[in-house]
Short mmCIF file of C-alpha atoms in Angstrom, two decimals:
data_model
loop_
_atom_site.label_atom_id
_atom_site.label_comp_id
_atom_site.label_asym_id
_atom_site.label_seq_id
_atom_site.Cartn_x
_atom_site.Cartn_y
_atom_site.Cartn_z
CA UNK A 1 0.00 0.00 0.00
CA UNK A 2 1.28 3.45 -0.86
CA UNK A 3 2.34 5.77 1.99
CA UNK A 4 -0.36 8.32 1.14
CA UNK A 5 -2.95 5.51 1.28
CA UNK A 6 -1.71 4.56 4.74
CA UNK A 7 -2.08 8.17 5.84
CA UNK A 8 -5.68 8.39 4.56
CA UNK A 9 -6.51 5.02 6.12
CA UNK A 10 -5.07 6.06 9.48
CA UNK A 11 -6.80 9.45 9.50
CA UNK A 12 -10.13 7.98 8.43
CA UNK A 13 -10.14 5.12 10.95
CA UNK A 14 -9.13 7.53 13.73
CA UNK A 15 -11.95 9.89 12.71
CA UNK A 16 -14.54 7.11 12.34
CA UNK A 17 -13.68 5.71 15.77
CA UNK A 18 -15.05 8.89 17.29
CA UNK A 19 -18.54 8.23 15.89
CA UNK A 20 -20.60 5.81 17.94
CA UNK A 21 -23.03 5.16 15.07
CA UNK A 22 -20.21 3.57 12.99
CA UNK A 23 -20.02 0.00 14.26
CA UNK A 24 -17.54 -1.57 11.85
CA UNK A 25 -14.99 -0.80 9.13
CA UNK A 26 -13.39 -3.10 6.57
CA UNK A 27 -11.18 -2.71 3.52
CA UNK A 28 -12.61 -4.19 0.34
CA UNK A 29 -10.90 -5.31 -2.86
CA UNK A 30 -7.20 -5.18 -3.78
CA UNK A 31 -6.40 -2.51 -1.18
CA UNK A 32 -7.18 -5.04 1.58
CA UNK A 33 -3.92 -6.83 0.74
CA UNK A 34 -1.12 -5.05 2.62
CA UNK A 35 1.43 -6.46 0.20
CA UNK A 36 -0.38 -5.28 -2.92
CA UNK A 37 1.54 -2.76 -4.95
CA UNK A 38 -1.46 -2.24 -7.19
CA UNK A 39 -2.39 1.39 -7.58
CA UNK A 40 -6.03 0.80 -6.70
CA UNK A 41 -8.40 3.09 -4.86
CA UNK A 42 -8.84 2.67 -1.16
CA UNK A 43 -12.21 1.01 -0.65
CA UNK A 44 -13.80 1.16 2.78
CA UNK A 45 -16.95 -0.58 3.94
CA UNK A 46 -18.60 1.10 6.91
CA UNK A 47 -21.39 -0.49 8.90
CA UNK A 48 -23.75 1.86 10.71
CA UNK A 49 -27.27 2.14 12.01
CA UNK A 50 -27.43 5.71 10.62
CA UNK A 51 -26.54 5.56 6.93
CA UNK A 52 -27.44 9.10 5.90
CA UNK A 53 -25.76 10.63 8.95
CA UNK A 54 -22.61 8.67 8.15
CA UNK A 55 -22.63 9.67 4.47
CA UNK A 56 -23.07 13.33 5.39
CA UNK A 57 -20.31 13.09 8.00
CA UNK A 58 -17.85 11.67 5.45
CA UNK A 59 -18.68 14.40 2.96
CA UNK A 60 -18.86 17.37 5.32
CA UNK A 61 -16.95 16.55 8.51
CA UNK A 62 -14.05 14.25 7.65
CA UNK A 63 -11.25 16.71 6.95
CA UNK A 64 -8.51 14.79 5.17
CA UNK A 65 -8.00 17.06 2.15
CA UNK A 66 -10.20 19.21 0.00
CA UNK A 67 -12.62 17.13 -2.05
CA UNK A 68 -12.16 17.69 -5.77
CA UNK A 69 -15.04 15.48 -6.83
CA UNK A 70 -17.59 13.27 -5.10
CA UNK A 71 -20.24 10.99 -6.53
CA UNK A 72 -22.92 9.16 -4.65
CA UNK A 73 -24.79 6.04 -5.79
CA UNK A 74 -27.67 4.43 -3.96
CA UNK A 75 -28.19 0.69 -3.90
CA UNK A 76 -30.83 -1.19 -1.95
CA UNK A 77 -28.97 -1.41 1.35
CA UNK A 78 -25.69 0.33 0.53
CA UNK A 79 -24.73 3.89 -0.35
CA UNK A 80 -21.50 4.27 -2.30
CA UNK A 81 -19.41 7.44 -2.16
CA UNK A 82 -16.54 7.85 -4.59
CA UNK A 83 -14.30 10.73 -3.56
CA UNK A 84 -11.28 12.21 -5.28
CA UNK A 85 -9.16 14.37 -2.99
CA UNK A 86 -7.03 17.36 -4.00
CA UNK A 87 -3.81 15.29 -4.07
CA UNK A 88 -5.37 12.85 -6.52
CA UNK A 89 -6.05 10.06 -4.03
CA UNK A 90 -9.34 8.31 -4.77
CA UNK A 91 -11.33 6.52 -2.10
CA UNK A 92 -14.56 4.58 -2.15
CA UNK A 93 -16.75 4.52 0.94
CA UNK A 94 -19.52 1.92 1.01
CA UNK A 95 -21.95 2.71 3.81
CA UNK A 96 -24.35 -0.06 4.83
CA UNK A 97 -26.40 -1.29 7.74
CA UNK A 98 -25.94 -4.70 9.35
CA UNK A 99 -28.71 -6.22 7.21
CA UNK A 100 -26.46 -5.79 4.15
CA UNK A 101 -23.85 -8.07 5.74
CA UNK A 102 -26.31 -10.98 5.83
CA UNK A 103 -27.54 -10.84 2.21
CA UNK A 104 -26.41 -13.46 -0.32
CA UNK A 105 -23.44 -12.32 -2.39
CA UNK A 106 -24.16 -11.45 -5.99
CA UNK A 107 -21.56 -12.60 -8.55
CA UNK A 108 -19.81 -9.24 -9.08
CA UNK A 109 -19.71 -8.34 -5.40
CA UNK A 110 -18.49 -11.81 -4.48
CA UNK A 111 -15.70 -11.56 -7.06
CA UNK A 112 -14.61 -8.19 -5.62
CA UNK A 113 -14.69 -9.40 -2.03
CA UNK A 114 -12.63 -12.50 -2.91
CA UNK A 115 -9.89 -10.10 -4.10
CA UNK A 116 -9.67 -8.78 -0.57
CA UNK A 117 -11.69 -8.18 2.57
CA UNK A 118 -9.94 -7.08 5.73
CA UNK A 119 -11.74 -6.16 8.91
CA UNK A 120 -10.23 -3.02 10.46
CA UNK A 121 -12.47 -2.97 13.54
CA UNK A 122 -15.92 -4.12 14.49
CA UNK A 123 -18.36 -4.46 17.33
CA UNK A 124 -19.52 -7.97 18.21
CA UNK A 125 -17.96 -9.89 15.30
CA UNK A 126 -20.53 -8.48 12.86
CA UNK A 127 -18.52 -9.47 9.78
CA UNK A 128 -18.62 -13.25 10.48
CA UNK A 129 -21.49 -14.02 8.06
CA UNK A 130 -19.96 -12.11 5.16
CA UNK A 131 -16.54 -13.65 5.79
CA UNK A 132 -18.12 -17.12 5.51
CA UNK A 133 -19.94 -16.07 2.32
CA UNK A 134 -16.66 -14.81 0.83
CA UNK A 135 -14.95 -18.11 1.67
CA UNK A 136 -17.79 -20.07 -0.01
CA UNK A 137 -17.62 -17.82 -3.06
CA UNK A 138 -13.84 -18.35 -3.33
CA UNK A 139 -14.29 -22.14 -3.23
CA UNK A 140 -17.01 -21.97 -5.90
CA UNK A 141 -14.74 -19.83 -8.10
CA UNK A 142 -11.88 -22.27 -7.63
CA UNK A 143 -14.08 -25.24 -8.47
CA UNK A 144 -15.50 -23.51 -11.55
CA UNK A 145 -19.03 -23.49 -10.14
CA UNK A 146 -19.42 -19.77 -10.93
#
């Protein structure tokens, strides 16, 4: 992981830890592999019981750098923020409630999560179901079932 990615990760996790409505954070995709030299975006998954409050807080309260561009996409149980900061760093913030963690994995999402999923911190082992689903998906990919 690039040094500027580490800095953003550290600052974001420190900031998020001060918000009681954020109950878990994970890295998703290639950035979850500490050894990866791939120049991929940082992709965070945040679990919260207050999605809109969390989205607004990332956009308006988290002060890492000036935001050059931000896009927001709504999915059924997940809101995706794609943010490009002034230095050129790009980060994706998926904001979901705990219900999202228990849904069956769709093909594309499963493929992404198999590339990397690293729990940063959580309350009450909330990521256990999705970790099992990722492991099943990886076995199915390996066996050619998908």
